[in-house]
Short mmCIF file of C-alpha atoms in Angstrom, two decimals:
data_model
loop_
_atom_site.label_atom_id
_atom_site.label_comp_id
_atom_site.label_asym_id
_atom_site.label_seq_id
_atom_site.Cartn_x
_atom_site.Cartn_y
_atom_site.Cartn_z
CA MET V 1 77.87 128.51 167.85
CA GLN V 2 81.10 129.42 169.36
CA ILE V 3 84.01 128.09 167.28
CA PHE V 4 87.46 126.94 168.80
CA SER V 5 90.70 126.39 167.20
CA SER V 6 92.50 125.14 170.36
CA PRO V 7 94.63 121.92 169.94
CA ARG V 8 93.51 118.49 171.15
CA PRO V 9 92.15 119.03 174.90
CA ARG V 10 93.91 117.26 177.65
CA THR V 11 91.17 117.16 180.31
CA VAL V 12 87.35 117.51 180.00
CA LEU V 13 84.69 117.45 182.48
CA ALA V 14 81.18 115.83 182.47
CA LEU V 15 78.63 117.11 185.29
CA GLN V 16 75.55 115.37 185.91
CA GLY V 17 72.37 116.89 186.83
CA GLY V 18 70.83 116.36 190.33
CA GLY V 19 69.05 119.56 191.69
CA ALA V 20 70.37 120.20 195.13
CA HIS V 21 72.52 116.86 194.87
CA GLY V 22 74.67 119.11 192.76
CA ALA V 23 76.22 120.33 195.91
CA PHE V 24 78.12 117.00 195.96
CA THR V 25 79.63 118.22 192.33
CA TRP V 26 80.38 121.49 193.90
CA GLY V 27 82.46 119.72 196.66
CA VAL V 28 84.22 117.67 193.98
CA LEU V 29 85.32 120.73 191.93
CA ASP V 30 86.19 122.84 194.96
CA ARG V 31 88.73 120.26 195.86
CA LEU V 32 90.32 119.85 192.19
CA LEU V 33 90.29 123.61 191.68
CA GLU V 34 92.08 124.01 194.82
CA ASN V 35 94.83 122.30 193.32
CA GLU V 36 95.01 124.50 190.33
CA PHE V 37 93.05 122.07 188.11
CA LYS V 38 92.28 123.25 184.52
CA PHE V 39 89.85 121.95 181.83
CA ASP V 40 89.45 122.55 178.46
CA ALA V 41 85.77 121.65 177.90
CA VAL V 42 82.87 120.97 180.22
CA THR V 43 79.44 119.59 179.58
CA GLY V 44 76.29 119.58 182.09
CA VAL V 45 72.70 119.34 182.68
CA SER V 46 70.34 120.64 185.41
CA SER V 47 72.67 121.80 188.36
CA GLY V 48 75.48 120.57 186.66
CA ALA V 49 74.86 123.09 183.69
CA MET V 50 74.64 125.87 186.08
CA ILE V 51 77.98 124.57 187.86
CA ALA V 52 79.68 124.15 184.41
CA ALA V 53 78.50 127.70 183.41
CA LEU V 54 79.98 129.35 186.45
CA ALA V 55 83.01 127.41 186.32
CA VAL V 56 83.65 128.60 182.90
CA GLN V 57 83.24 132.28 183.54
CA GLY V 58 85.04 132.13 186.94
CA MET V 59 88.14 130.30 184.85
CA VAL V 60 87.91 133.27 182.23
CA LYS V 61 88.13 135.89 184.88
CA ALA V 62 90.87 134.29 187.27
CA GLY V 63 91.86 130.93 186.38
CA PRO V 64 91.15 127.78 188.79
CA GLN V 65 90.67 130.21 191.88
CA GLY V 66 88.19 132.31 189.78
CA ALA V 67 86.00 129.04 189.10
CA ARG V 68 86.32 128.00 192.50
CA THR V 69 85.03 131.25 193.83
CA ALA V 70 82.11 131.48 191.20
CA ILE V 71 80.81 127.91 192.03
CA THR V 72 80.98 128.84 195.95
CA LYS V 73 79.03 131.87 195.52
CA LEU V 74 76.47 130.10 193.36
CA TRP V 75 75.65 127.48 196.11
CA THR V 76 76.13 130.28 198.99
CA ARG V 77 73.12 132.11 197.16
CA VAL V 78 71.22 129.00 197.18
CA MET V 79 71.79 128.22 200.71
CA GLU V 80 70.77 131.93 201.60
CA GLY V 81 67.79 131.86 199.59
CA ASN V 82 66.71 128.51 200.46
CA LEU V 83 65.46 128.58 196.97
CA PHE V 84 62.70 125.70 197.09
CA GLY V 85 61.29 126.83 200.19
CA ASN V 86 60.18 130.15 198.85
CA PHE V 87 57.60 129.11 196.48
CA PRO V 88 54.67 131.46 196.06
CA ALA V 89 51.54 130.76 198.20
CA THR V 90 49.18 128.01 197.08
CA PRO V 91 46.66 125.62 198.63
CA LEU V 92 49.79 123.37 198.79
CA ASP V 93 51.93 125.15 201.33
CA TRP V 94 51.80 121.99 203.70
CA MET V 95 53.52 120.07 200.82
CA TRP V 96 56.40 122.61 200.48
CA ASP V 97 56.49 122.74 204.30
CA THR V 98 57.30 118.97 204.38
CA THR V 99 60.32 119.54 202.17
CA LYS V 100 62.04 120.83 205.32
CA ALA V 101 62.57 117.52 206.44
CA LEU V 102 62.96 115.72 203.08
CA SER V 103 64.56 112.72 204.22
CA ASN V 104 61.46 111.05 205.73
CA ASP V 105 58.73 108.96 203.84
CA PHE V 106 56.05 111.49 204.82
CA ALA V 107 57.53 114.19 202.82
CA TRP V 108 57.91 111.97 199.61
CA THR V 109 54.62 110.60 199.99
CA GLY V 110 53.05 113.96 200.34
CA LEU V 111 54.92 115.44 197.23
CA THR V 112 54.09 112.34 194.94
CA GLN V 113 50.43 112.38 196.05
CA ALA V 114 50.38 116.19 195.04
CA LEU V 115 52.15 115.48 191.84
CA ARG V 116 49.38 113.02 191.10
CA LEU V 117 46.27 115.39 192.03
CA PHE V 118 47.38 118.55 190.76
CA ASP V 119 48.87 119.78 187.23
CA PRO V 120 52.02 122.13 187.37
CA ALA V 121 49.97 125.34 186.78
CA GLN V 122 48.06 124.71 190.21
CA LEU V 123 51.23 123.73 192.20
CA ASN V 124 53.13 127.10 190.79
CA PRO V 125 50.17 129.14 189.48
CA LEU V 126 52.70 132.27 188.80
CA GLY V 127 54.86 130.01 186.53
CA GLN V 128 58.01 131.32 188.94
CA ASN V 129 61.07 129.67 188.74
CA PRO V 130 63.39 130.62 191.74
CA LEU V 131 66.64 129.93 189.80
CA GLU V 132 65.95 132.80 187.24
CA PRO V 133 66.68 135.65 189.64
CA LEU V 134 69.59 133.67 190.86
CA LEU V 135 71.22 133.52 187.31
CA ARG V 136 70.39 137.18 186.59
CA GLU V 137 72.45 138.20 189.19
CA LEU V 138 75.50 135.60 188.68
CA LEU V 139 75.71 134.62 185.32
CA ASP V 140 78.05 136.56 182.81
CA THR V 141 77.37 135.38 179.32
CA LYS V 142 80.11 137.88 177.85
CA ALA V 143 82.73 135.75 179.84
CA LEU V 144 81.19 132.40 178.36
CA CYS V 145 82.13 133.64 175.11
CA ALA V 146 85.53 134.82 175.72
CA PRO V 147 88.36 133.73 173.36
CA ASN V 148 89.96 132.03 176.13
CA ALA V 149 86.82 130.25 177.54
CA PRO V 150 86.67 126.39 177.91
CA ARG V 151 84.03 125.12 175.53
CA LEU V 152 80.98 124.99 177.43
CA TYR V 153 77.91 122.62 176.56
CA VAL V 154 74.46 122.54 178.05
CA GLY V 155 71.79 119.71 177.65
CA ALA V 156 68.09 120.01 177.83
CA THR V 157 65.13 117.72 176.23
CA ASP V 158 63.05 118.88 173.47
CA VAL V 159 59.39 118.11 174.62
CA GLU V 160 58.26 117.15 171.31
CA THR V 161 60.88 114.97 169.79
CA GLY V 162 62.09 113.54 173.02
CA GLU V 163 65.87 114.31 171.70
CA ALA V 164 68.67 116.03 173.41
CA ALA V 165 69.43 119.46 172.47
CA VAL V 166 72.91 120.67 173.27
CA PHE V 167 73.70 124.60 173.47
CA SER V 168 77.35 125.84 173.36
CA ASN V 169 79.21 128.99 174.87
CA ALA V 170 77.75 131.73 172.67
CA GLU V 171 74.11 130.18 172.49
CA ILE V 172 74.03 129.98 176.34
CA GLY V 173 72.14 132.25 178.62
CA ILE V 174 69.41 132.25 181.17
CA PRO V 175 66.82 130.72 179.12
CA GLU V 176 69.03 127.42 178.26
CA LEU V 177 70.08 127.02 181.77
CA LEU V 178 66.89 127.17 183.05
CA ALA V 179 65.48 124.85 180.20
CA SER V 180 68.54 122.32 181.44
CA ALA V 181 66.85 122.29 184.92
CA CYS V 182 63.19 122.29 183.89
CA ILE V 183 61.15 119.74 186.10
CA PRO V 184 58.08 119.64 184.16
CA MET V 185 55.97 118.76 187.23
CA MET V 186 57.12 121.98 189.00
CA PHE V 187 58.28 124.71 186.53
CA PRO V 188 56.79 126.13 183.42
CA THR V 189 58.11 124.55 180.00
CA VAL V 190 61.06 126.74 178.78
CA ARG V 191 60.56 128.14 175.04
CA ILE V 192 63.51 128.88 172.95
CA ASN V 193 63.45 129.70 169.47
CA GLY V 194 60.05 128.15 169.01
CA ARG V 195 60.79 124.99 170.75
CA HIS V 196 59.76 123.59 173.95
CA TYR V 197 62.50 122.12 176.61
CA TRP V 198 62.49 120.09 179.90
CA ASP V 199 65.17 118.82 182.10
CA GLY V 200 68.23 117.66 180.12
CA GLY V 201 68.36 114.59 182.41
CA TYR V 202 65.61 112.80 180.53
CA SER V 203 67.65 112.64 177.35
CA CYS V 204 71.48 113.28 177.97
CA ASN V 205 72.81 113.35 181.72
CA PRO V 206 75.00 114.73 180.54
CA PRO V 207 75.88 114.88 176.74
CA LEU V 208 79.27 113.65 176.00
CA ALA V 209 79.70 113.36 172.59
CA PRO V 210 80.52 117.49 172.14
CA ILE V 211 83.47 117.09 174.48
CA LEU V 212 84.78 114.10 172.90
CA THR V 213 85.73 116.01 169.65
CA PRO V 214 88.63 116.52 169.39
CA LYS V 215 89.38 113.71 171.35
CA PRO V 216 90.53 114.51 175.01
CA GLU V 217 93.16 112.43 176.96
CA THR V 218 91.16 112.40 180.17
CA LEU V 219 87.41 112.57 180.82
CA ILE V 220 86.46 113.19 184.48
CA LEU V 221 82.72 112.37 184.99
CA ILE V 222 81.25 113.63 188.45
CA ARG V 223 77.81 111.85 189.31
CA ALA V 224 75.26 113.66 191.26
CA GLN V 225 73.11 110.58 191.20
CA PRO V 226 73.74 107.30 192.83
CA ARG V 227 74.17 104.27 190.38
CA GLN V 228 73.46 101.34 192.78
CA ARG V 229 71.09 100.90 195.85
CA SER V 230 71.16 97.96 198.45
CA GLY V 231 67.84 96.19 198.67
CA VAL V 232 64.71 95.93 196.18
CA PRO V 233 61.96 98.55 196.58
CA SER V 234 58.55 97.24 197.71
CA ALA V 235 56.51 100.78 198.34
CA THR V 236 55.13 102.51 195.58
CA ALA V 237 57.19 105.74 196.16
CA ASP V 238 60.43 104.05 196.62
CA ILE V 239 59.86 102.03 193.23
CA VAL V 240 59.07 105.25 191.65
CA HIS V 241 62.37 106.79 193.02
CA ARG V 242 64.41 103.90 192.02
CA LEU V 243 62.70 104.11 188.44
CA HIS V 244 63.71 107.76 188.13
CA GLU V 245 67.21 107.00 188.86
CA ILE V 246 67.43 104.17 186.35
CA ALA V 247 65.95 106.15 183.65
CA PHE V 248 68.09 109.22 184.46
CA GLN V 249 71.39 106.91 184.17
CA ALA V 250 70.36 105.39 180.85
CA PRO V 251 71.65 108.05 178.50
CA LEU V 252 74.63 108.53 180.22
CA ALA V 253 75.50 104.67 180.26
CA ALA V 254 74.66 104.36 176.55
CA GLU V 255 77.21 107.04 175.62
CA LEU V 256 79.94 105.52 178.11
CA SER V 257 79.60 102.34 176.23
CA MET V 258 81.12 103.94 173.05
CA LEU V 259 83.74 105.84 174.86
CA PRO V 260 87.02 105.63 172.90
CA ARG V 261 89.40 103.18 174.37
CA ASN V 262 92.31 105.61 174.41
CA VAL V 263 90.30 108.23 176.52
CA ARG V 264 91.05 107.79 180.26
CA LEU V 265 87.99 107.80 182.26
CA VAL V 266 88.15 108.93 185.89
CA ASP V 267 84.56 108.43 187.18
CA ILE V 268 83.79 110.00 190.69
CA PRO V 269 80.78 108.14 191.89
CA ALA V 270 78.35 109.57 194.39
CA ASP V 271 76.76 106.10 195.80
CA GLU V 272 78.21 106.36 199.27
CA ALA V 273 76.96 110.29 199.56
CA LEU V 274 73.40 109.65 198.20
CA SER V 275 72.32 106.41 198.01
CA HIS V 276 70.55 106.65 201.33
CA HIS V 277 68.73 110.07 200.20
CA PRO V 278 65.22 109.90 198.79
CA LEU V 279 64.42 111.51 195.34
CA THR V 280 62.80 114.66 197.16
CA SER V 281 66.21 115.44 198.83
CA LYS V 282 66.82 116.92 195.18
CA LEU V 283 64.80 119.84 196.55
CA ASN V 284 66.19 120.09 200.09
CA THR V 285 68.57 123.48 199.79
CA ASP V 286 68.93 123.62 203.52
CA ARG V 287 72.40 124.57 204.49
CA PRO V 288 73.38 121.59 206.80
CA PHE V 289 72.23 119.27 203.97
CA LEU V 290 74.12 121.15 201.02
CA GLU V 291 77.26 121.45 203.32
CA ALA V 292 77.12 117.82 204.03
CA LEU V 293 77.06 116.90 200.38
CA PHE V 294 80.06 119.40 199.75
CA ASP V 295 82.10 117.76 202.44
CA ALA V 296 81.15 114.54 200.75
CA GLY V 297 82.23 115.62 197.44
CA ARG V 298 85.65 116.97 198.56
CA LYS V 299 86.15 113.50 200.25
CA ALA V 300 85.23 111.78 196.74
CA ALA V 301 87.72 114.08 195.00
CA ASN V 302 90.54 113.42 197.43
CA ASN V 303 90.12 109.60 197.16
CA ALA V 304 90.03 110.31 193.14
CA LEU V 305 93.17 112.20 193.55
CA HIS V 306 94.89 109.63 195.60
CA SER V 307 94.11 106.72 193.30
CA THR V 308 95.25 108.26 189.89
#
């Protein structure tokens, strides 16, 4: 584990996971970094973990504008590759085709039915994860370990214990980032040092404890999931969707309830941008959708800047 001897950090970042919804986080950070924003530590899971890692290595190489460039390159590659539209051919190609229109009920119904009927080995027989080649291209693990690197923490969920596992700068590579984003119904479980891991959102979303020692002055939390939705769902798919959202918020809510009083919290919500999108939109990597979330993130950052 990397040892840092820096004084009390002034500002730390917490980035929620949310798959393609991480484009909202991209927009928020793009606006903050545009103002030469600097952070002393960052924690994240899933897409938030990948954004955090790219932000740290970009900060090491060229400061805030380097972090901004690195994150933009990540999401540009995601849009160019349409990552979740390029799964290997299976008998369920019809299901993946529906993800091009993920905002409609038919797509969600098709996906949930497939997840009930087929196990992960059938849905993804080659065990491919489209994020792996992307990370091989972009990730610079040496930069993450540089003496001037902000502290970086990535959360995953230990399959057998159900507990959160947190990796720090020198421990973080492609396997750790894939573990943090491992959706167990779609991707093979990630094995690291004899342990097996799933998406960090199940146990920590994201883990806050590491960035609160030493105690910071300000914690900026960027959400990538809506906290509230109007109305009570009645359809099975909508109920499952809302249950997932509630479950993924619970670990973070528990940690926030113990936040020290003298730590200033800047909570940047995603409700306005995401509450009208279904769960399956987390797999939508079409450019117009991601660019709309990016714009919404920049707007949310502007609101935060003007209110603080």
